[in-house]
PDB file of C-alpha atoms in Angstrom:
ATOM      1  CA  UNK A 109     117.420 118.943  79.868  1.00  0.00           C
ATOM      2  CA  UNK A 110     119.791 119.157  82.917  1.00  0.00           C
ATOM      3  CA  UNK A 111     117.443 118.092  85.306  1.00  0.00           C
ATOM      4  CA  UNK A 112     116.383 115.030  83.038  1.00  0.00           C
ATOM      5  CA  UNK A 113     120.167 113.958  82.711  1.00  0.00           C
ATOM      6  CA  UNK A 114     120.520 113.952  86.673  1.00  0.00           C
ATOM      7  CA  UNK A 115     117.488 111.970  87.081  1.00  0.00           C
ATOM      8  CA  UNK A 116     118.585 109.714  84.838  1.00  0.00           C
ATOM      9  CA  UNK A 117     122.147 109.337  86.073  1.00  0.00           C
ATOM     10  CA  UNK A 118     121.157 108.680  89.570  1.00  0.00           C
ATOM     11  CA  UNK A 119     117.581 106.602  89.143  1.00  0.00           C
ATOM     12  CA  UNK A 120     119.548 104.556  86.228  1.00  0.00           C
ATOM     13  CA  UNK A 121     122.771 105.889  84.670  1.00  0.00           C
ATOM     14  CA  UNK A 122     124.732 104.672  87.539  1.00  0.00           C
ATOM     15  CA  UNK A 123     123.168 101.060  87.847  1.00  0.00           C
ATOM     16  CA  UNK A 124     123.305 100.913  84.161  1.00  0.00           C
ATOM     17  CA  UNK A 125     127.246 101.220  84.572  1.00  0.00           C
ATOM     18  CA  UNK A 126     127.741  98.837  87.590  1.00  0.00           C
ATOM     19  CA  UNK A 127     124.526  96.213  85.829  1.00  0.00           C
ATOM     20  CA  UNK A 128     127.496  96.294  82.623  1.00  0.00           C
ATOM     21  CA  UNK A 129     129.972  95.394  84.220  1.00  0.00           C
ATOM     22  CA  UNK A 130     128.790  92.340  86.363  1.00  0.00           C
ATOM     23  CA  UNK A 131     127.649  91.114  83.358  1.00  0.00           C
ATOM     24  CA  UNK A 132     130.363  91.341  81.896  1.00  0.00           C
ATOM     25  CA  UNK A 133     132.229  89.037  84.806  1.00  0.00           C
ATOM     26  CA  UNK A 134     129.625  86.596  84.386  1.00  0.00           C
ATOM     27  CA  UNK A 135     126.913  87.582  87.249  1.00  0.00           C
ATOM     28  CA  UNK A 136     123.668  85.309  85.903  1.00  0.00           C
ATOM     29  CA  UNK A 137     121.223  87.846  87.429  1.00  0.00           C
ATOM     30  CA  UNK A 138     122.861  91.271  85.198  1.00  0.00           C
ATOM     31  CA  UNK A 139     122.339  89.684  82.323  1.00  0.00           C
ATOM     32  CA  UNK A 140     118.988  89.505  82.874  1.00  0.00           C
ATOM     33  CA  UNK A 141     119.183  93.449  82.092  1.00  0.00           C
ATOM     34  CA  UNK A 142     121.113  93.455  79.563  1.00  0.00           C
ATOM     35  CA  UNK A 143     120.506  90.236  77.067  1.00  0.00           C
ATOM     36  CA  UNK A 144     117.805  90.629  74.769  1.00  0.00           C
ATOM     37  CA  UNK A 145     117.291  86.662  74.445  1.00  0.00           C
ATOM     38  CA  UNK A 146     117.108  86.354  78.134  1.00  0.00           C
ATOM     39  CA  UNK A 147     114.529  89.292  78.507  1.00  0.00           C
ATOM     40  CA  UNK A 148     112.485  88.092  75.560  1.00  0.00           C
ATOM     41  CA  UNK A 149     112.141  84.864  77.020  1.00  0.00           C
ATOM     42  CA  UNK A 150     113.531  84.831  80.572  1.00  0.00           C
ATOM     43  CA  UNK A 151     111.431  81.324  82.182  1.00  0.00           C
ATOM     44  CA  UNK A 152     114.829  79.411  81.816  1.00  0.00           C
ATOM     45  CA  UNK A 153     116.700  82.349  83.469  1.00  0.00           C
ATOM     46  CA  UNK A 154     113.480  82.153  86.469  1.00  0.00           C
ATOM     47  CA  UNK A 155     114.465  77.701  86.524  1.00  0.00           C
ATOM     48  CA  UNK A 156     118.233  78.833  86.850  1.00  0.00           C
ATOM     49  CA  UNK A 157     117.122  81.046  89.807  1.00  0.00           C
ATOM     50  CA  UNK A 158     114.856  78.576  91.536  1.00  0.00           C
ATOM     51  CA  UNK A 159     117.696  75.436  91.004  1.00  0.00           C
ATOM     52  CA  UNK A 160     120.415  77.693  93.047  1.00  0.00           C
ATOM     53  CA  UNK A 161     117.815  78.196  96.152  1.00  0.00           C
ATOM     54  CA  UNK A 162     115.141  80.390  97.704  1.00  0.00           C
ATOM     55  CA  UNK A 163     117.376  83.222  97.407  1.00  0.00           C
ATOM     56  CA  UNK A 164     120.105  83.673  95.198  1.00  0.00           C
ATOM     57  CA  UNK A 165     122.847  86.290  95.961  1.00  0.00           C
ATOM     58  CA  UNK A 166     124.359  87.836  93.089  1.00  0.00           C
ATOM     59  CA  UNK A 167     127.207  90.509  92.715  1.00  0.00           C
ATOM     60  CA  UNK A 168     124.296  93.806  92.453  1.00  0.00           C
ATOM     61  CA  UNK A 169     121.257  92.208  94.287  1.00  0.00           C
ATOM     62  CA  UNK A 170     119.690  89.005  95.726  1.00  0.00           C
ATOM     63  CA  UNK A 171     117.060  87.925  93.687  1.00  0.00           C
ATOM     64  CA  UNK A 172     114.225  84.733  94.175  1.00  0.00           C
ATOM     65  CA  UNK A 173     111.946  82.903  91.896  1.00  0.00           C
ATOM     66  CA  UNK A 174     109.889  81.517  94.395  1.00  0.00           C
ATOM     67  CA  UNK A 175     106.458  82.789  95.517  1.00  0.00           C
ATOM     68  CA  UNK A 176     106.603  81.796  99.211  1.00  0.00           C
ATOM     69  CA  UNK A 177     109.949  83.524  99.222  1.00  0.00           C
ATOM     70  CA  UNK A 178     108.829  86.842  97.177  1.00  0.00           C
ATOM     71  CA  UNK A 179     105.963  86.987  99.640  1.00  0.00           C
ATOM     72  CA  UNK A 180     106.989  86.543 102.714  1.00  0.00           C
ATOM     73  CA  UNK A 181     109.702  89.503 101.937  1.00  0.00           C
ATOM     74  CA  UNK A 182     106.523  91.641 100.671  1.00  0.00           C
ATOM     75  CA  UNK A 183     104.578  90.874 103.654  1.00  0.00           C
ATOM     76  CA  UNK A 184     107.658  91.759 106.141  1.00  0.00           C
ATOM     77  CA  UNK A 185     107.931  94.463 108.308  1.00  0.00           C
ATOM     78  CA  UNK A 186     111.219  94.307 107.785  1.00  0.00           C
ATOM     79  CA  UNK A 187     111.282  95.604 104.426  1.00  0.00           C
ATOM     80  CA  UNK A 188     110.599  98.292 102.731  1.00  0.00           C
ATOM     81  CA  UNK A 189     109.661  99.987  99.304  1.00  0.00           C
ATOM     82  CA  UNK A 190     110.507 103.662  99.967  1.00  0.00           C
ATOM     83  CA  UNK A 191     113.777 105.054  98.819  1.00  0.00           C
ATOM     84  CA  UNK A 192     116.071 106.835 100.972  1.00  0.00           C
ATOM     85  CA  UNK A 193     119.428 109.073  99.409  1.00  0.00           C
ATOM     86  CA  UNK A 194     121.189 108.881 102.615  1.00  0.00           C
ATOM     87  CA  UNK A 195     122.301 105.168 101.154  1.00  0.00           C
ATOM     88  CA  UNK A 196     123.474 107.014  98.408  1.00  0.00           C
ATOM     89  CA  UNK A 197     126.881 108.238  98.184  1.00  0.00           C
ATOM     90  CA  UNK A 198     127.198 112.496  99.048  1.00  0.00           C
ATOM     91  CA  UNK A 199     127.846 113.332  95.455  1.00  0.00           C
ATOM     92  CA  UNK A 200     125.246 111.406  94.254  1.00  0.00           C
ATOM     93  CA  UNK A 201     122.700 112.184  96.889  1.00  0.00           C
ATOM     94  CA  UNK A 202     123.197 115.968  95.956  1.00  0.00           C
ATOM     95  CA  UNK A 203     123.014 115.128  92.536  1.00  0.00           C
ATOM     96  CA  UNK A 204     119.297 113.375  93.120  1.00  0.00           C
ATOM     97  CA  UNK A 205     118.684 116.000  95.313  1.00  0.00           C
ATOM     98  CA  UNK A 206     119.153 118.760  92.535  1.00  0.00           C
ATOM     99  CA  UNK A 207     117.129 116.783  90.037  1.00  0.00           C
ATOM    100  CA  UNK A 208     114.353 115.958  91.515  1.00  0.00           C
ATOM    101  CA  UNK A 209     113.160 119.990  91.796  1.00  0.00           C
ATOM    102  CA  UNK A 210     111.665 119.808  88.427  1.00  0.00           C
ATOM    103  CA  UNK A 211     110.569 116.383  88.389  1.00  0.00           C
ATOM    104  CA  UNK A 212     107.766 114.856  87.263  1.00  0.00           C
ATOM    105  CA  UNK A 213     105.593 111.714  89.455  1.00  0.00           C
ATOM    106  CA  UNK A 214     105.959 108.468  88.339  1.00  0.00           C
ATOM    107  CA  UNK A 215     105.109 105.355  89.205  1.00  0.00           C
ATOM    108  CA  UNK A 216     107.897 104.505  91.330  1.00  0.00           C
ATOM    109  CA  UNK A 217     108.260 108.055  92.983  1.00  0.00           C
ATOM    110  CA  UNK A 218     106.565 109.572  96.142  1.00  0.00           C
ATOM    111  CA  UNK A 219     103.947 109.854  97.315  1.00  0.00           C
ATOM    112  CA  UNK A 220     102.889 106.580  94.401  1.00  0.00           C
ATOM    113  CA  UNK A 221     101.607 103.598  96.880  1.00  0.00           C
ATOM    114  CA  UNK A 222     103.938 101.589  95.331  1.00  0.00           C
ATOM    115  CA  UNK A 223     106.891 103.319  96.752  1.00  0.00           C
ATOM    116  CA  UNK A 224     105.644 104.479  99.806  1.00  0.00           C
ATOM    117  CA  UNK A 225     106.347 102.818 103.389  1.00  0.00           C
ATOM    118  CA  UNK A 226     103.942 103.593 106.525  1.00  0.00           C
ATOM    119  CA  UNK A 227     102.972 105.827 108.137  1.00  0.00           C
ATOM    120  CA  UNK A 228     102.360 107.261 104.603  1.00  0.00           C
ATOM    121  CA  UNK A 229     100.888 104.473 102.938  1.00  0.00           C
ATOM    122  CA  UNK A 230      98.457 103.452 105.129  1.00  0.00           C
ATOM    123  CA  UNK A 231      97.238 106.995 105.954  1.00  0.00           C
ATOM    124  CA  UNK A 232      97.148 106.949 101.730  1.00  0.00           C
ATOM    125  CA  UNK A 233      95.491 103.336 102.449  1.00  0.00           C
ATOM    126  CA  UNK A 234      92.835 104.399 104.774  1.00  0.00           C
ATOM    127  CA  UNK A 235      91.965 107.319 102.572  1.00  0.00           C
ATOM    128  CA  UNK A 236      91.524 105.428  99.830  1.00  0.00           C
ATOM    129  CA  UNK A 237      89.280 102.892 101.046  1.00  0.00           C
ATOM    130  CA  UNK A 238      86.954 105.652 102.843  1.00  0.00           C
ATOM    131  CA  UNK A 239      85.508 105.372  98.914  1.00  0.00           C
ATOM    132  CA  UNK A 240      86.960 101.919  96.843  1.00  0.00           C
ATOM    133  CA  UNK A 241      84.654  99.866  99.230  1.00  0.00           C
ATOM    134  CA  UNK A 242      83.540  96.820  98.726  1.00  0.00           C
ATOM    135  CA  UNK A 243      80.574  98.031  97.798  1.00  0.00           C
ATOM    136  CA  UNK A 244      81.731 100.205  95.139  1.00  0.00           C
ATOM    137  CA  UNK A 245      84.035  97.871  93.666  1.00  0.00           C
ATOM    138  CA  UNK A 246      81.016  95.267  93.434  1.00  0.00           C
ATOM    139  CA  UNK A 247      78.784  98.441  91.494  1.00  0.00           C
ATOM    140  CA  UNK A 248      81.593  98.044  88.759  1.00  0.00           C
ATOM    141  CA  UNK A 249      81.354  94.435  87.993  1.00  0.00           C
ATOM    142  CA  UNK A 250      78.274  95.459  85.410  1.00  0.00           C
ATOM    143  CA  UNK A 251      80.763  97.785  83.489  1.00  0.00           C
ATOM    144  CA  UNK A 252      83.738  95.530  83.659  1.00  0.00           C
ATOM    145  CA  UNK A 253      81.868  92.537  82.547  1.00  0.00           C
ATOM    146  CA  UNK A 254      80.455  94.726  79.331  1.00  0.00           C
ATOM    147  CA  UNK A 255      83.718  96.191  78.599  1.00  0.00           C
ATOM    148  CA  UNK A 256      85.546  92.542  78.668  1.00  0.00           C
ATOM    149  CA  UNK A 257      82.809  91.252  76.246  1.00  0.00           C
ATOM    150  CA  UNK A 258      83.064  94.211  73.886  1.00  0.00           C
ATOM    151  CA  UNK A 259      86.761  93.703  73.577  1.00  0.00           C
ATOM    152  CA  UNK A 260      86.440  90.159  72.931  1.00  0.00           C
ATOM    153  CA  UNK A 261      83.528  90.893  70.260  1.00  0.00           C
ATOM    154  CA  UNK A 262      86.177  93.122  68.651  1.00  0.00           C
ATOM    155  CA  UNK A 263      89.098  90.358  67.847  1.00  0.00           C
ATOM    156  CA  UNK A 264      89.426  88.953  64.744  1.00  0.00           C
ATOM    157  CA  UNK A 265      90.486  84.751  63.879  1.00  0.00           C
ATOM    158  CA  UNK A 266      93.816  86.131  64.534  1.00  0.00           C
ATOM    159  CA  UNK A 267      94.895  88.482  67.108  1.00  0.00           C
ATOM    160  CA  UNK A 268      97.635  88.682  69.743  1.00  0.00           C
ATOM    161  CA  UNK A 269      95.995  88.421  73.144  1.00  0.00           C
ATOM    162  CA  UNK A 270      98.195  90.895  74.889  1.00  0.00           C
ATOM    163  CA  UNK A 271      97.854  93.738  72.475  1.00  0.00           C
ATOM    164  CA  UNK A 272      94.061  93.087  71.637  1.00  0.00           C
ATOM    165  CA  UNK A 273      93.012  92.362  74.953  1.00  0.00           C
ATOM    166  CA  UNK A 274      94.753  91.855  78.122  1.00  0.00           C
ATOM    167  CA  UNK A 275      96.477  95.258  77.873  1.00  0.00           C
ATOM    168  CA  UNK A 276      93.589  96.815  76.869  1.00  0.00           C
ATOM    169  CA  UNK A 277      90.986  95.767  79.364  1.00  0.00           C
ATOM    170  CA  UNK A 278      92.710  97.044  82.937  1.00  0.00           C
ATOM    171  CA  UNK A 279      93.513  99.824  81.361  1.00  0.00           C
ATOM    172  CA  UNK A 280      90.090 100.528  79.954  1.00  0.00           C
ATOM    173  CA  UNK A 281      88.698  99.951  83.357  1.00  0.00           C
ATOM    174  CA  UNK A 282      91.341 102.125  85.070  1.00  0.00           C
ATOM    175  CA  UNK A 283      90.080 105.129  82.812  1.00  0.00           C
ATOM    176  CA  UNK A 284      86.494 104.498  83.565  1.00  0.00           C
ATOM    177  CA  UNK A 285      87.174 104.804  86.979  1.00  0.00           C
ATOM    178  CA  UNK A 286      89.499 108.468  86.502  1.00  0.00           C
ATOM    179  CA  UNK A 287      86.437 109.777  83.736  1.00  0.00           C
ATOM    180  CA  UNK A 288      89.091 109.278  80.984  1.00  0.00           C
ATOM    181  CA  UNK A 289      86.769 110.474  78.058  1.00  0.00           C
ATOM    182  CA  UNK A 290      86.537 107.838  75.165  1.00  0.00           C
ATOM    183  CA  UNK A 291      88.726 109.862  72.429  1.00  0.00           C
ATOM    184  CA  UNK A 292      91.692 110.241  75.141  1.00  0.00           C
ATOM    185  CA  UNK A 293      91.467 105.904  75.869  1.00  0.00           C
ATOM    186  CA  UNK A 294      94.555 105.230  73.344  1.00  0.00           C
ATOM    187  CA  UNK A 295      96.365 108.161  74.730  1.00  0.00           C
ATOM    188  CA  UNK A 296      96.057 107.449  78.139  1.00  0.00           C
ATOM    189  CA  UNK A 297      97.154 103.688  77.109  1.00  0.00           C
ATOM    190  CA  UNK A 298     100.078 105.143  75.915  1.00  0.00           C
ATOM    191  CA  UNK A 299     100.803 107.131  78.610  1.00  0.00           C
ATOM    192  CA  UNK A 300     100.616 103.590  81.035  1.00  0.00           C
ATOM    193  CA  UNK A 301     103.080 102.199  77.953  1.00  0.00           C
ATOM    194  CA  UNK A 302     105.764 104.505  78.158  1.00  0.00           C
ATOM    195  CA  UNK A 303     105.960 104.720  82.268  1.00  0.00           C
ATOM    196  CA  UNK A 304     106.612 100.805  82.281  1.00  0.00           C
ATOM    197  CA  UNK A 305     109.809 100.531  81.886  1.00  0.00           C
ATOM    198  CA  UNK A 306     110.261 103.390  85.039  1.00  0.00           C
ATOM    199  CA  UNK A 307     109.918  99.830  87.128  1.00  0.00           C
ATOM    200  CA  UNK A 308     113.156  98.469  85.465  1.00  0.00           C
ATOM    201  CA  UNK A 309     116.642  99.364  86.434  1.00  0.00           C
ATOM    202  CA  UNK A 310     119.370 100.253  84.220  1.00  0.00           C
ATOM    203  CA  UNK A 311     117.199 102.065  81.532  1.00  0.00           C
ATOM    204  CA  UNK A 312     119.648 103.785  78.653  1.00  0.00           C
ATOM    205  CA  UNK A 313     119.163 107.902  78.632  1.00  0.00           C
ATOM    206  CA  UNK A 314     116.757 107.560  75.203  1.00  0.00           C
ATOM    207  CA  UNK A 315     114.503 105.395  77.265  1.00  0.00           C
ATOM    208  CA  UNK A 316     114.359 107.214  80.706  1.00  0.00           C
ATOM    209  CA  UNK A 317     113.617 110.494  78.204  1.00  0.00           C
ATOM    210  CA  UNK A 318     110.644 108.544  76.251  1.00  0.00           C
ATOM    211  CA  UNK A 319     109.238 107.876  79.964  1.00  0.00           C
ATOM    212  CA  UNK A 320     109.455 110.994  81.457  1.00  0.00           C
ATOM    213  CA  UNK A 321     107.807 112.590  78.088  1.00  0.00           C
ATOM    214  CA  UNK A 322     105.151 110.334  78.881  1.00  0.00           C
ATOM    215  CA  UNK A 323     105.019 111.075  82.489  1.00  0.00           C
ATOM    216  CA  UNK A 324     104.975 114.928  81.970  1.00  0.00           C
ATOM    217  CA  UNK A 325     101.818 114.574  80.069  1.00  0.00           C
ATOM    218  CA  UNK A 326     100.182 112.100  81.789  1.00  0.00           C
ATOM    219  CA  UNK A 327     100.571 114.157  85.159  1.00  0.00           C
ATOM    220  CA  UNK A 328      99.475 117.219  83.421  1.00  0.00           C
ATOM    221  CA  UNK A 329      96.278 115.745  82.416  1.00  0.00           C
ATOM    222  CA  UNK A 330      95.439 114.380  85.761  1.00  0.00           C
ATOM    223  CA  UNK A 331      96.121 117.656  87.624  1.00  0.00           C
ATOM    224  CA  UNK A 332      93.769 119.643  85.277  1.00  0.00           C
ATOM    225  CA  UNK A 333      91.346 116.623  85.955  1.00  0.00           C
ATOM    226  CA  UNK A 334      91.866 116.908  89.489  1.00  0.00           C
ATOM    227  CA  UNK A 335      91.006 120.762  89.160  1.00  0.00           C
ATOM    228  CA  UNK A 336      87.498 120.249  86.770  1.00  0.00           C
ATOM    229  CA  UNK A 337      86.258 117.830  89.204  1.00  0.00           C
ATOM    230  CA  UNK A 338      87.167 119.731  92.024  1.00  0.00           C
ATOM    231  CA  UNK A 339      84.751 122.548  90.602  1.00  0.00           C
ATOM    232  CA  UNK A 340      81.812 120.418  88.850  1.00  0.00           C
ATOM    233  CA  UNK A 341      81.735 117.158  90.350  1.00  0.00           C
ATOM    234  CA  UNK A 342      80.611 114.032  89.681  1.00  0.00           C
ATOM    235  CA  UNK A 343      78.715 110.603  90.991  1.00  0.00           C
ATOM    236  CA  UNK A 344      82.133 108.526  90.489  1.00  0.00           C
ATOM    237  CA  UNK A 345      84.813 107.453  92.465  1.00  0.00           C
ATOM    238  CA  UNK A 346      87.686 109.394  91.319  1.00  0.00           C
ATOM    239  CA  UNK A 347      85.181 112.590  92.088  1.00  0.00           C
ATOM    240  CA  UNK A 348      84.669 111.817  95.984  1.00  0.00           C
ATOM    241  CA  UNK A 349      88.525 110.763  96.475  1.00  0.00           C
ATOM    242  CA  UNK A 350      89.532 114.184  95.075  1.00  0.00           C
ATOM    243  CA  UNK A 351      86.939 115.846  97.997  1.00  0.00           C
ATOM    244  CA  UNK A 352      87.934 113.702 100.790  1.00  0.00           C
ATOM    245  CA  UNK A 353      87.755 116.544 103.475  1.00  0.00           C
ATOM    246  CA  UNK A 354      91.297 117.423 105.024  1.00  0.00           C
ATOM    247  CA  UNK A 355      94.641 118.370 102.966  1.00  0.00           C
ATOM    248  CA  UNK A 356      95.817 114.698 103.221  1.00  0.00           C
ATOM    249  CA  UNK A 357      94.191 113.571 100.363  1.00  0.00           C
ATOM    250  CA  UNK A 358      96.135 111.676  97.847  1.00  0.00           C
ATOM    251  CA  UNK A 359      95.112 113.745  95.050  1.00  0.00           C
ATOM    252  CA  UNK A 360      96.601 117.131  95.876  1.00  0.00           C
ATOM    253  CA  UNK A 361      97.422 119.611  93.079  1.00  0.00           C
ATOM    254  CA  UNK A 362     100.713 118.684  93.535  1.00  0.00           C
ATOM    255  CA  UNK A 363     100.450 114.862  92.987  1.00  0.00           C
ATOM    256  CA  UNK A 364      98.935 112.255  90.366  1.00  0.00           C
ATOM    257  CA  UNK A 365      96.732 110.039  91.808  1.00  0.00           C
ATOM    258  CA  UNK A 366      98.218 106.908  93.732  1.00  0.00           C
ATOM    259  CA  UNK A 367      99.508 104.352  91.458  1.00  0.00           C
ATOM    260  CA  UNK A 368      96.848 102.168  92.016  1.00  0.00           C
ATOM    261  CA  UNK A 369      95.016 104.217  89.666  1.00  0.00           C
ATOM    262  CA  UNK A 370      97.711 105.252  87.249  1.00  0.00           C
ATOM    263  CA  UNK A 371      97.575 103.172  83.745  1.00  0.00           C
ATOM    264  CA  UNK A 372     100.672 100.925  83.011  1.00  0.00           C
ATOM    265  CA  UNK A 373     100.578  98.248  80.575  1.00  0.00           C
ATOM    266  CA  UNK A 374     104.015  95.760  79.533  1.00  0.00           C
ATOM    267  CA  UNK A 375     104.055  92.557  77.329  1.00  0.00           C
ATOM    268  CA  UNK A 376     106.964  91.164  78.737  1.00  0.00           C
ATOM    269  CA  UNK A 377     107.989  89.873  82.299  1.00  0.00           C
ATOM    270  CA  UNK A 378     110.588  92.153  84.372  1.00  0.00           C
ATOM    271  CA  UNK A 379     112.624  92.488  87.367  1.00  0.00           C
ATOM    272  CA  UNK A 380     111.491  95.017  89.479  1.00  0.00           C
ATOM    273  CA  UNK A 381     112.378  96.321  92.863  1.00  0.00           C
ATOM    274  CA  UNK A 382     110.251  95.488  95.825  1.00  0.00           C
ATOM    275  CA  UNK A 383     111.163  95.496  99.654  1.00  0.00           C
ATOM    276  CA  UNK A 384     113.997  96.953 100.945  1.00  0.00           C
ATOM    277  CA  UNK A 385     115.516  96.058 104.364  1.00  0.00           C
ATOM    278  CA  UNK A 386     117.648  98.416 106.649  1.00  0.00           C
ATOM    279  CA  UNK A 387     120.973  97.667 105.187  1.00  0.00           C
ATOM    280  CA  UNK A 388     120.422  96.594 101.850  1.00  0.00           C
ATOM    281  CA  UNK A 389     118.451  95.920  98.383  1.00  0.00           C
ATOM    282  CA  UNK A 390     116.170  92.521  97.615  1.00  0.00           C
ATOM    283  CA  UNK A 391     114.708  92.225  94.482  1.00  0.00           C
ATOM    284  CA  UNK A 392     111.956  90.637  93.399  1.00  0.00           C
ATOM    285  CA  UNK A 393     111.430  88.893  90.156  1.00  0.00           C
ATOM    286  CA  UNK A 394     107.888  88.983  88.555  1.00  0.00           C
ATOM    287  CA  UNK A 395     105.625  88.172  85.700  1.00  0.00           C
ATOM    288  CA  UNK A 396     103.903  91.063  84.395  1.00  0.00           C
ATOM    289  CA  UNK A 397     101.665  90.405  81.567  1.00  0.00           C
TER     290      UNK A 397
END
């Protein structure tokens, strides 16, 4: 329980105070984080962006709602994704320090691709793509094509699109690819459903604890995957990345697999972090269906 309140005090309890009080003084992009309306509907709050400029400074972060802008900052050398606690204060870096012994890999912590700046990434990169060729992905198309028309012969006159179907078929594909077996699909959906939010700042202690509960399992699961195909294994993908010969593979006992394989599903659009320069935070702002 300790560790899990240090996590959470330095990955959100600590933004959460500072995203409170800008909002409180009026700062357009906080509120984002902390209105309801605005989150359930936030295309007005992405115009209000896009009318101040390209990029909009705001009292916590600068934030754009302009494709050419978000990727020409992804695309950058310049920036960066992986975190560092030497920006952190001392207190707070040996705080993060301390919590992080027990904790478990999510989607935005090392070594997940999406957090992870070269030389890491693209030895990750290279790794990876020694088996999702082009090739390989093109073998799936069959399975992907029969698993979007099942889905769609499932919904009924009325149905909501997310729920029925556009959560449903990435993550459906995703599992197919790791051998998820067909009982464990909703489960592993739900595992994808409660890491979300990880890619938000400013999460409230309840909801970091639902995530990491989710987490916990969902990396359990995969490392006793990892080990049963590591002793019988298989013709699929997720079997010849896990015996990629050397002890650089991303799918160590230690670690999950790289979150390009790791199930997340969200209904609404968020603010998530993305490149991060030398001297200090961008932000990019995204529709995720």
């Amino acid at each position: 329980m300790t560790g899990t309140v240090l996590r959470w005090a330095t990955k959100h309890g600590f933004a959460r105070m500072g995203i409170n009080a800008a909002a409180r003084k009026g700062d357009v992009q906080a509120r984002y984080f902390v209105d309801p309306e605005v989150r359930e509907d936030p295309y007005p709050f992405y115009d209000r962006i896009r009318e101040q400029g390209p990029l909009v400074r705001g009292s916590l972060m600068w934030a754009t709602a302009r494709h050419d802008v978000a990727s020409a900052v992804l695309r950058s050398e310049a920036f960066g994704v992986g975190f560092s606690d030497r920006r952190l204060p001392t207190p707070v870096a040996l705080l993060w320090r301390l919590s992080r012994r027990t904790a478990p890999i999510g989607p935005v912590d090392p070594p997940s691709m999406l957090v992870t700046d070269p030389p890491d990434h693209t030895r990750y990169r290279r790794l990876v793509s020694k088996v999702f060729t082009a090739r390989a992905i093109e073998a799936l198309r069959p399975k992907i094509e029969q698993t979007a028309e099942e889905l769609l012969h499932d919904l009924g006159p009325r149905f909501d699109l997310v729920e029925r179907y556009a959560s449903l078929l990435p993550v459906t594909v995703i599992a197919d690819i790791l051998g998820v077996p067909l009982d464990m699909r909703r489960q592993f959906l739900d595992w994808g459903t409660a890491a979300a939010p990880t890619l938000d700042l400013g999460l409230s202690y309840r909801q970091y604890r639902r995530t990491e509960i989710g987490i916990r399992r969902s990396n359990a699961w995969m490392r006793g995957h990892f080990e049963r195909l590591r002793r019988a294994p298989g013709d699929d993908l997720l079997s010849q990345l896990v015996h990629l010969e050397g002890s650089s593979s991303p799918t160590t006992s230690s670690s999950p697999p790289p979150a390009c394989c790791s199930p997340r599903a969200s209904r609404r659009p968020s603010i998530s972090s993305a490149r991060v320069p030398r001297c200090s935070w961008r932000t990019r702002i995204s529709s995720r269906p």
